[in-house]
XYZ file of C-alpha atoms in Angstrom:
564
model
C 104.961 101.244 110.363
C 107.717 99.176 108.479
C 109.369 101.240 106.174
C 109.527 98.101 103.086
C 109.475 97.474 99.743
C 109.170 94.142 97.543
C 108.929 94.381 93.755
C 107.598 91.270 91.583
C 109.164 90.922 88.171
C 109.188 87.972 85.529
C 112.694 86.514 84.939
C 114.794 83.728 85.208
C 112.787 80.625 86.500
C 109.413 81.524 88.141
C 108.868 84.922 89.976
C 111.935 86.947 90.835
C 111.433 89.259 94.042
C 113.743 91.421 94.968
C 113.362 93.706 98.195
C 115.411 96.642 100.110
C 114.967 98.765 102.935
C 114.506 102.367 102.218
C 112.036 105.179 103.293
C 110.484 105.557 100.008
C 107.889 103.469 100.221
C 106.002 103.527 104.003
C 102.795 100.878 104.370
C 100.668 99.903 107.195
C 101.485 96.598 108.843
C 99.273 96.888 111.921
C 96.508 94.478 110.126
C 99.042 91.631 108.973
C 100.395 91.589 112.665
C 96.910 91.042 114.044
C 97.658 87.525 111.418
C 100.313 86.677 113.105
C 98.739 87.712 117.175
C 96.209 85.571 116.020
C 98.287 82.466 114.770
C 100.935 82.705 117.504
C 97.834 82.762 119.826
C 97.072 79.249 118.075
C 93.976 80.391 117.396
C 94.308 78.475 113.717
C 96.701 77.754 111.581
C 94.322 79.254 108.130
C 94.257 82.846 108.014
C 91.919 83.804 105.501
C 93.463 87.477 103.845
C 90.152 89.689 102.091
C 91.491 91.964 98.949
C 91.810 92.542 95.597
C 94.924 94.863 95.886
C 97.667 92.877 93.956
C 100.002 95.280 96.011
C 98.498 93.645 99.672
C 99.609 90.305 98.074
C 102.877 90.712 97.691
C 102.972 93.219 100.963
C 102.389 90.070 103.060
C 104.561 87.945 100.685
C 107.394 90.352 101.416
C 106.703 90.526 104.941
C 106.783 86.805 105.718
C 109.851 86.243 103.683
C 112.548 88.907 105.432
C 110.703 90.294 109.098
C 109.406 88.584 112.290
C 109.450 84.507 113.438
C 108.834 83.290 109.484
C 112.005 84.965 107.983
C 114.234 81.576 108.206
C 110.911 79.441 107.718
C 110.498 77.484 104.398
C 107.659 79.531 102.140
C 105.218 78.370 99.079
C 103.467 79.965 97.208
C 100.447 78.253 95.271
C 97.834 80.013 92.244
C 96.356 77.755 89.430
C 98.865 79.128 86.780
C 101.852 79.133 88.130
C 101.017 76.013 90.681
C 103.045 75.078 93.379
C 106.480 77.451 93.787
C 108.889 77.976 96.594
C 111.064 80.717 97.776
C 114.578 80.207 97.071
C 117.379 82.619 98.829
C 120.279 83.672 96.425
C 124.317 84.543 97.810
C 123.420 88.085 97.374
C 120.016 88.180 99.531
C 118.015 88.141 96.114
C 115.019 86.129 96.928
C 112.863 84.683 94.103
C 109.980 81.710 93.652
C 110.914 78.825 91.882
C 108.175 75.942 90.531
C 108.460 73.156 92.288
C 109.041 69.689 90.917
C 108.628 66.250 91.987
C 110.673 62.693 90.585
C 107.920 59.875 89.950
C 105.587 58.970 92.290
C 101.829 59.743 91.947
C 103.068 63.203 91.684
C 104.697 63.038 88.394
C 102.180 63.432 84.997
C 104.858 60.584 83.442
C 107.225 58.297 84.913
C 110.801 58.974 85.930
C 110.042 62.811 84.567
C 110.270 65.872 86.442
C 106.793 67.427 86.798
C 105.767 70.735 87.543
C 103.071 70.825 90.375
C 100.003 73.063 88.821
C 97.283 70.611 89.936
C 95.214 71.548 93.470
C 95.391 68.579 95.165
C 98.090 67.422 94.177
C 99.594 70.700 95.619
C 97.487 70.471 98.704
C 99.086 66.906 99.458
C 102.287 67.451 99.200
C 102.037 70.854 101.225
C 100.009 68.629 103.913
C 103.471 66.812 104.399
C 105.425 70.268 104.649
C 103.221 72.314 107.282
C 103.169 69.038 109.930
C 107.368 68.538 109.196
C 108.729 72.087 109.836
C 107.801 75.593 110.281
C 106.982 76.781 106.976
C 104.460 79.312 105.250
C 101.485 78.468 102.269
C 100.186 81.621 100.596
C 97.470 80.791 98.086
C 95.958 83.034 95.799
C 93.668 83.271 92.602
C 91.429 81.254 93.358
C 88.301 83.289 93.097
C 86.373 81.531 90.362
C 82.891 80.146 91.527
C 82.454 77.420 88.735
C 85.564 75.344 89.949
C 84.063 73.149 92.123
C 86.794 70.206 92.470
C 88.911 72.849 93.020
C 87.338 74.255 95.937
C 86.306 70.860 97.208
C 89.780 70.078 97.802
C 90.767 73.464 98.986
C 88.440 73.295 101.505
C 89.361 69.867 103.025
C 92.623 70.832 103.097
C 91.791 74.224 105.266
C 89.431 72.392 107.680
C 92.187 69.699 108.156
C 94.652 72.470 108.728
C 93.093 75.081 110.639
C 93.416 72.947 114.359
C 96.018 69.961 112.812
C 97.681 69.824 116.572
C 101.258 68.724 114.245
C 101.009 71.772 112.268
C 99.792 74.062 115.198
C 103.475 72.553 117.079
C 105.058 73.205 114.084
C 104.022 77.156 113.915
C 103.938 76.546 110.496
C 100.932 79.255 108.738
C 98.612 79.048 105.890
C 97.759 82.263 104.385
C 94.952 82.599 101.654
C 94.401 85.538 99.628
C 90.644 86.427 97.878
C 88.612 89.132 97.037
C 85.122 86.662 97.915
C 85.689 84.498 100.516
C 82.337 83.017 99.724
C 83.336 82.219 96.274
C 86.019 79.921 97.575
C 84.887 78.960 101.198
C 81.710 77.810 103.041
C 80.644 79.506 106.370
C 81.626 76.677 108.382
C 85.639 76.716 106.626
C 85.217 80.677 107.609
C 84.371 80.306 110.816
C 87.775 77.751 111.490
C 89.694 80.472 109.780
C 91.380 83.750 110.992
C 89.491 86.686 108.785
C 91.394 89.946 107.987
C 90.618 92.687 105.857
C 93.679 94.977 105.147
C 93.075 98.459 104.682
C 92.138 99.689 100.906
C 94.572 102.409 101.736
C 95.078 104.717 104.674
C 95.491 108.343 104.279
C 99.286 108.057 105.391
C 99.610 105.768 102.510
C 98.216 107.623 100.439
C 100.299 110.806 101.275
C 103.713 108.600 101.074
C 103.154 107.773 97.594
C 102.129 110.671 96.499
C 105.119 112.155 98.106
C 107.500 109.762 95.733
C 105.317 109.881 92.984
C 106.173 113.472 92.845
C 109.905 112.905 93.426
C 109.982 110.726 90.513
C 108.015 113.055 88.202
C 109.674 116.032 89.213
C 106.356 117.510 90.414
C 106.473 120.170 93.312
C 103.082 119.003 94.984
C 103.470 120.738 98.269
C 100.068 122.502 97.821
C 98.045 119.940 96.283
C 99.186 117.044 98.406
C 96.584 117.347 100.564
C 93.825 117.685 97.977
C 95.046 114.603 96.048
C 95.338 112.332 99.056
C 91.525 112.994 99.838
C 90.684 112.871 96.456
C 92.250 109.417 96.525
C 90.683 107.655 99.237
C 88.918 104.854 98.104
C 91.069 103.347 95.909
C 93.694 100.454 97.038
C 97.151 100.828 96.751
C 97.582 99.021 93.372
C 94.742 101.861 91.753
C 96.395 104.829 93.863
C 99.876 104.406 92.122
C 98.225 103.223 88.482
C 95.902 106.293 88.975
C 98.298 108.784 89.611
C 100.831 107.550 86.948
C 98.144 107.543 84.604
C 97.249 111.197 85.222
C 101.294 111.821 84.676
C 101.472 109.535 81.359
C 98.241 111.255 79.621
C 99.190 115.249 80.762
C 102.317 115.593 82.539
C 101.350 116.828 86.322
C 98.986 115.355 88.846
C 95.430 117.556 88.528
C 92.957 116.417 91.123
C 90.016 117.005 88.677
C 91.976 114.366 86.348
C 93.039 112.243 89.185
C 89.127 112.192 90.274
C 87.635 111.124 86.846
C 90.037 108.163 86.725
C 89.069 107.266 90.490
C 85.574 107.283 89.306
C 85.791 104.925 86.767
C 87.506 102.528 88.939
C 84.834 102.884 91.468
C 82.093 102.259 89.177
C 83.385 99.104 87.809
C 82.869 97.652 91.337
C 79.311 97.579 90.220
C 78.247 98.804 93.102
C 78.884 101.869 94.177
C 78.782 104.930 91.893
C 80.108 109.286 92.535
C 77.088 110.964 92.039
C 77.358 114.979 90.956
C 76.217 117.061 93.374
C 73.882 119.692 92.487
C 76.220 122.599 92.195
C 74.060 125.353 93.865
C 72.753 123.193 96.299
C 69.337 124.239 97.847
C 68.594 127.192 95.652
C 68.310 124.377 92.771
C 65.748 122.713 94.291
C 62.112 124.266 94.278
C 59.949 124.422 97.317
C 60.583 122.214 100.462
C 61.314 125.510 102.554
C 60.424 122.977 106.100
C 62.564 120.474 105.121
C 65.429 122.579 103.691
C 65.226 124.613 107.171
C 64.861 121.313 109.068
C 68.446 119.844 107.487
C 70.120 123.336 107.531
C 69.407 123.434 111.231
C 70.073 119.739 112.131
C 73.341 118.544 109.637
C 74.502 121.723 107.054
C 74.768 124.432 110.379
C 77.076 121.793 112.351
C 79.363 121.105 109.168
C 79.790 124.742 108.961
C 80.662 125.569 112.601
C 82.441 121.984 113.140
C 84.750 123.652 116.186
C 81.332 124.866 118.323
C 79.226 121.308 117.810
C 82.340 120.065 118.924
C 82.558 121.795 121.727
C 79.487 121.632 122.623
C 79.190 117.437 121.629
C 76.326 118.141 119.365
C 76.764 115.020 116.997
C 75.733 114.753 113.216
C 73.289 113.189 112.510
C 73.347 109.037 111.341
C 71.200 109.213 109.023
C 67.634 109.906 107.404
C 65.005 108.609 104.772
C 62.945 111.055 102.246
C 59.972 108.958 101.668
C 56.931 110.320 99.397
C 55.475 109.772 96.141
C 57.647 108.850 92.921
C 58.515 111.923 91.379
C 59.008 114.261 94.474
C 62.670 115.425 94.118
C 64.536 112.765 96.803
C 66.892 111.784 94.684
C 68.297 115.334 93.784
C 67.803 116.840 97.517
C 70.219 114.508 98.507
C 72.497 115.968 95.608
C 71.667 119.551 96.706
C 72.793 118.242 100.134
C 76.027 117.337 99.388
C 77.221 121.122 97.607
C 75.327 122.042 100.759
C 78.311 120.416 103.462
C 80.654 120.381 100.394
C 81.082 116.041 100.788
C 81.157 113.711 97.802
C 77.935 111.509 97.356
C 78.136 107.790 97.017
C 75.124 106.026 95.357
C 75.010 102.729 96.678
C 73.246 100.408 94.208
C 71.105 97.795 96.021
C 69.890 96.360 92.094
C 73.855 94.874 92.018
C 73.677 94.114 95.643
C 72.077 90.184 95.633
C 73.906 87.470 94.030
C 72.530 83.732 93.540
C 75.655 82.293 95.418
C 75.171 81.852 99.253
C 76.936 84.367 101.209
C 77.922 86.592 98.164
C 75.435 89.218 98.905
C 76.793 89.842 102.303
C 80.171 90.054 101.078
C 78.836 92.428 98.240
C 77.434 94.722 101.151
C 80.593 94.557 103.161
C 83.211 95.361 100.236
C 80.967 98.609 99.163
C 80.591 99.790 103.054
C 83.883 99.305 103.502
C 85.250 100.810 100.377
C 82.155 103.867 101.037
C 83.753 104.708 104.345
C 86.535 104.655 103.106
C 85.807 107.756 100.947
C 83.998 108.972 104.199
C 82.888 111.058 105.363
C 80.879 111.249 102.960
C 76.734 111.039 102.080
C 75.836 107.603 101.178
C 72.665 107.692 99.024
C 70.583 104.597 99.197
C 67.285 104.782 96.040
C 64.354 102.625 97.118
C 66.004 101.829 100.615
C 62.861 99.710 101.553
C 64.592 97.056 99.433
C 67.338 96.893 101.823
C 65.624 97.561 104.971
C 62.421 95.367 103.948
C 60.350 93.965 107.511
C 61.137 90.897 108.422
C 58.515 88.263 107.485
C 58.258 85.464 110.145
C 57.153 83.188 107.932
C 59.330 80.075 107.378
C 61.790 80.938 103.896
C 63.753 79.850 101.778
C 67.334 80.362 101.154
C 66.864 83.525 99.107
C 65.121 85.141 102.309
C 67.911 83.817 104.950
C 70.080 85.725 102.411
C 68.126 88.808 102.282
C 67.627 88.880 106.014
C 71.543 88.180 106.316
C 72.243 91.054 104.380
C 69.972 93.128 106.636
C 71.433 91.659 109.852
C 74.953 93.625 107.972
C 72.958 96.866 107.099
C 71.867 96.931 111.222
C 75.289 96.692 112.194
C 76.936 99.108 110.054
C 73.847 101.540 110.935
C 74.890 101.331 114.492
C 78.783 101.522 114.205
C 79.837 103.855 116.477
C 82.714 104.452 114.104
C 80.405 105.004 111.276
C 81.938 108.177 109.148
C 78.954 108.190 106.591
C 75.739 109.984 106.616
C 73.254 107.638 105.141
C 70.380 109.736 102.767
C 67.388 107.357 102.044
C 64.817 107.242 99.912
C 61.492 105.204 99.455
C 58.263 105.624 98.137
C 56.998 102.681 100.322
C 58.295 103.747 104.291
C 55.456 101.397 105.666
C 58.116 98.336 104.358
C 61.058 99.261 106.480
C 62.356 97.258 109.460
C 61.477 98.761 112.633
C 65.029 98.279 113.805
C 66.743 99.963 111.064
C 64.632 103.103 111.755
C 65.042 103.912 115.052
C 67.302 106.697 116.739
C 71.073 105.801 116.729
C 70.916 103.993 113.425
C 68.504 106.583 111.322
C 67.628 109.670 113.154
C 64.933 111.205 110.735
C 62.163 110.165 109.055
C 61.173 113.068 106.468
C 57.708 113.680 104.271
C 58.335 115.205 100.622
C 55.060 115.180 99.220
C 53.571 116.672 96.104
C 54.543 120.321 96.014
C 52.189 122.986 97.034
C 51.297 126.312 95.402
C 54.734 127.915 96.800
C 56.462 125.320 95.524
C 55.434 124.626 92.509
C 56.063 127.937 91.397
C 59.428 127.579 92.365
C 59.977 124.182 90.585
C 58.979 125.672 87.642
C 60.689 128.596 87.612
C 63.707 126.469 88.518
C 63.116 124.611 84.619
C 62.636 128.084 82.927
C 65.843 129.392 84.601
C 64.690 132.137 86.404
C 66.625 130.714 89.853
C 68.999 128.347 90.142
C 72.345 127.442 87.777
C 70.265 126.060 84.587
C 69.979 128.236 81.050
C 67.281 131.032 81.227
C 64.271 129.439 78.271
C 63.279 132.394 75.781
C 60.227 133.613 76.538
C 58.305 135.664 73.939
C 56.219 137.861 76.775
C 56.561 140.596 79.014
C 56.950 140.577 82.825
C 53.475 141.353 83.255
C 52.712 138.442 80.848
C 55.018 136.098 82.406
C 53.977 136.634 86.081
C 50.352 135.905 84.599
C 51.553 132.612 83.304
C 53.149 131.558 86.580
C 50.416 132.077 88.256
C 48.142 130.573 86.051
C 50.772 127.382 85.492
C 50.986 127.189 89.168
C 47.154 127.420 90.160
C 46.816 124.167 87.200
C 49.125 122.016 88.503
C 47.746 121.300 91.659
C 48.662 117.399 92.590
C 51.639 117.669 90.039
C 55.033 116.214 91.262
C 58.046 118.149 90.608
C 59.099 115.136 87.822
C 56.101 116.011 86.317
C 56.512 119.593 86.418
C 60.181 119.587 84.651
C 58.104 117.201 82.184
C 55.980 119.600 81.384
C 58.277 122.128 80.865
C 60.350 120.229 78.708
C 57.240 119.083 76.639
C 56.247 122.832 76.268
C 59.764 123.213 74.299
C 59.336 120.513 72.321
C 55.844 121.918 71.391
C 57.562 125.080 70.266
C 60.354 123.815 68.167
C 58.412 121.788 66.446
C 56.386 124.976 65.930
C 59.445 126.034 64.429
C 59.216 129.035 67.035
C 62.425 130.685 68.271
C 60.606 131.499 71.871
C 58.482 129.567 73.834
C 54.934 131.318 74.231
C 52.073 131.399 76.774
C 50.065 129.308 73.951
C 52.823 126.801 73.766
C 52.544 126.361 77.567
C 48.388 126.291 77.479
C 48.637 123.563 74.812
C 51.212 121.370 76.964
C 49.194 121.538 79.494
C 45.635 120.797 77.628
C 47.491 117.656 76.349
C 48.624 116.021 79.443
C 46.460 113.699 82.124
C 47.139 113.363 85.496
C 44.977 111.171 87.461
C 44.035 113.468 90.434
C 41.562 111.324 92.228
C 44.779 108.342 92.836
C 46.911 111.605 93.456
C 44.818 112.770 96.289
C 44.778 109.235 97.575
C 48.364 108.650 97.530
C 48.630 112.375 99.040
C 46.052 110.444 102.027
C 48.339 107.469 102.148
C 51.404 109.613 103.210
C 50.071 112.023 105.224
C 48.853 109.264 107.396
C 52.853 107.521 107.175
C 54.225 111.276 108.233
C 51.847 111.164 110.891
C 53.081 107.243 111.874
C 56.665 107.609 111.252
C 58.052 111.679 111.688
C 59.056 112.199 115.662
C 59.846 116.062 114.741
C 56.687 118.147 115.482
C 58.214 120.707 112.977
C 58.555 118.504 110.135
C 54.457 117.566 110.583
């Protein structure tokens, strides 16, 4: 760890940066000196940095400019805004970026004037020069937008030209780009010339250093809530972590970790991709029925969260994952809530409808930047709705471009199912289990495959007296009837529902109250209920088909005897 910290600030002529060495600010700077391995190793000259965290930026910035071989080298700096700038070392070690200008020449806009250089390639050119001359340093940034197509034209000569330029590769001298989508910018062949790092978003010793001077500066005696904050932070990259925190201070003076959470969220959800679902707060006893499959996951995952020293002991591992696959309507989507209160771990929703893009290569990146930002936050359940569209079979038809992309994508999913290092348990669910890749569902990447079908007697009546609030957390409904009365209507609700899912049972329930406040009726009665019922169609004879069609994918697909 290098104890270091640089601060940008506008001033004076271009971008003042002053740095000092202290202990109050400690980063990780094992994945910039893999860079520099890399580059010393000539293994290119283009090192191609992945992140959004404005704070990453100017780590390496700092880095380059005052530790290791590049110190004493000349460094540039080049975004479309600001153009081309250089570092410039004042008598009292202050180091700041000034623009850089050029006398005539087909680098000047107007004769015999001094000219800024904001233009790409004329940048590019004139950097070209630089790099094969001396040891020096190129960090570009900001240069993320897909609809600038000179742009990255000439960006991307100049990177191939550089990468294994035998002048510049004497020289030492090191071209560093910073991007949140390399596939915005670059082409897979410029990639594959290019040494690819992804920094950290922020590690949890990071994370416990700034909340450490956070505190200091606000006065705040965190010593027992430390802890709690720095899990509730991971996830977010260093520039969110500090705006988070200070944010929390600004708007109610101390750092809660409920607060600190609901800001996290929100910064999480704008990556479109990945959303903190609620889990269910009473876990199981919320959800109705499903007494095999609750037993079967209390046994196999929630009993070896709970008694973490003896599975270790014993090297009884969690499991990787597992799909719920049954009809629409059959509760998948809130057992995998009840699942997380269950092992008390956040839920991520991964949203596979954000997941494709129409520029090549973007969808993989998508993929990447949620997993990585997921596990992150890990461990963790990562839930995955209609996971067939991720894990569809491979066709071997001949496709197009859309399908190399969508197979690409899948080739990702495979190899993040069978990380070793994989801290996430991956919940599926699919009403379609017939469409999933044979790859992605065997042992090692997803361990179960497990039926919920439409609830039987048992369960039914447990569903619905889950929606009346007679078990579970949710408000008791007034009934206008006795015990007697109301163990009649259960049982007469229960016996009539045969073939119902449990969506459709909460939608009956729900029409039933509607049917009595329009009745103007302060309590729900067993007539209400009767006429709810008389008025609704369910289509039995597709039901018992469908009920057919899994039983026979339960029989394909579950290897547990007990589950069948």
């Amino acid at each position: 760890m290098l104890k270091q910290s640089l601060l940008a600030e506008g001033g004076g002529s271009g971008i003042e940066v002053s740095h000092k060495a202290d202990s109050s600010t400690s980063l990780d700077y094992d994945w910039l000196r893999e860079i520099l391995i890399a580059r010393a190793s000539n293994r290119s000259s283009v090192a191609c940095m992945v992140t959004s965290d404005p704070q990453r930026a100017l780590q390496i910035r700092g880095y380059l400019a005052i530790c290791g071989d590049y110190a004493t080298s000349e460094m540039y700096t080049f975004d479309p805004w600001r153009g081309l700038q250089q570092l410039k070392r004042g008598d009292d070690r202050h180091l700041y970026f000034d623009p850089v200008k050029v006398d005539g020449g087909e680098y000047a806009q107007m004769a015999g004037v001094q000219s800024n250089l904001l233009e790409v390639n004329q940048s590019l050119r004139y950097m070209d020069k630089i790099l094969q001359s001396k040891r020096s340093v190129l960090i570009v940034q900001d240069m993320d937008s897909p609809h600038e197509q000179e742009k990255e034209r000439y960006l991307i000569c100049a990177l191939r030209s550089w990468a294994h330029d035998p002048q510049i590769l004497y020289q030492g001298s090191l071209v560093v780009l910073i991007v949140g989508s390399p596939s915005k910018v670059l082409d897979e062949l410029t990639m594959q010339h290019a040494i690819l790092q992804r920094p950290p978003i922020a590690s949890l010793e990071e994370r416990l250093k700034i909340i450490d001077d956070l505190g200091l500066k606000f006065s705040l005696d965190l010593t027992e809530t430390r802890e709690m904050l720095a899990k509730a932070t991971a996830g977010l990259n260093l520039h969110q972590l500090k705006s988070a925190l200070t944010e929390v201070y600004q708007r109610h003076r101390c750092l809660s970790v409920e607060f600190v959470k609901e800001i996290k969220n929100d910064y999480i959800k704008k990556s479109g991709l990945l959303e903190i679902a609620e889990p269910v707060s009473d876990g199981f006893a919320s959800v109705g029925g499903y007494q095999k499959v609750k037993d079967f996951i209390i046994q196999n995952i929630v009993d070896l969260t709970r008694d973490a020293k003896r599975a270790e002991h014993l090297h009884v591992p969690l499991p990787r994952g597992f799909v719920l696959f049954g009809p629409p309507g059959t509760g998948k989507s809130l057992f995998a809530r009840a699942l997380a209160a269950e092992v008390n771990l956040p839920i991520i929703n991964l949203r596979t409808e954000k997941l494709y893009s129409k520029w090549l290569g973007e969808s993989g990146h998508n993929f990447s930047e949620a997993i990585q930002l997921a596990e992150q936050m890990s461990p963790a359940i990562i839930f995955i709705d209609e996971i067939d569209k991720l894990l569809r079979r491979r066709s071997g038809e001949t496709s197009d471009g859309a399908s190399n992309e969508t197979r690409n994508v899948l080739d990702l999913v495979l190899e993040w199912l069978g990380d070793k290092r994989r801290r996430s348990i991956l919940v599926g669910a699919t009403n379609r289990p017939e469409d999933l890749d044979e790859a992605a569902i065997r042992p090692g990447r997803i361990d179960y495959m497990i039926p919920m079908l439409y609830p039987d007697a048992e369960a039914r009546r447990q569903i619905i007296e889950v929606h009346l609030g007679l078990r579970g957390g949710q408000g008791v409904i007034p009934l206008a009837m006795n015990s007697e009365e109301r163990e009649k209507l259960l049982n007469f609700l229960t016996q009539e529902t045969e073939h119902f899912s449990g969506a459709d049972l909460e939608h009956q329930i729900n029409k039933t109250k509607r049917i009595a406040f329009c009745a103007g009726a302060w309590e729900v009665t067993a007539e209400h209920f009767y006429q709810a019922l008389e008025t609704t169609h369910i289509n039995l004879e597709q039901r018992r088909k469908d009920e057919e069609h899994y039983l026979i994918m339960a029989r394909k697909f579950v290897r547990d005897i007990d589950l069948l």
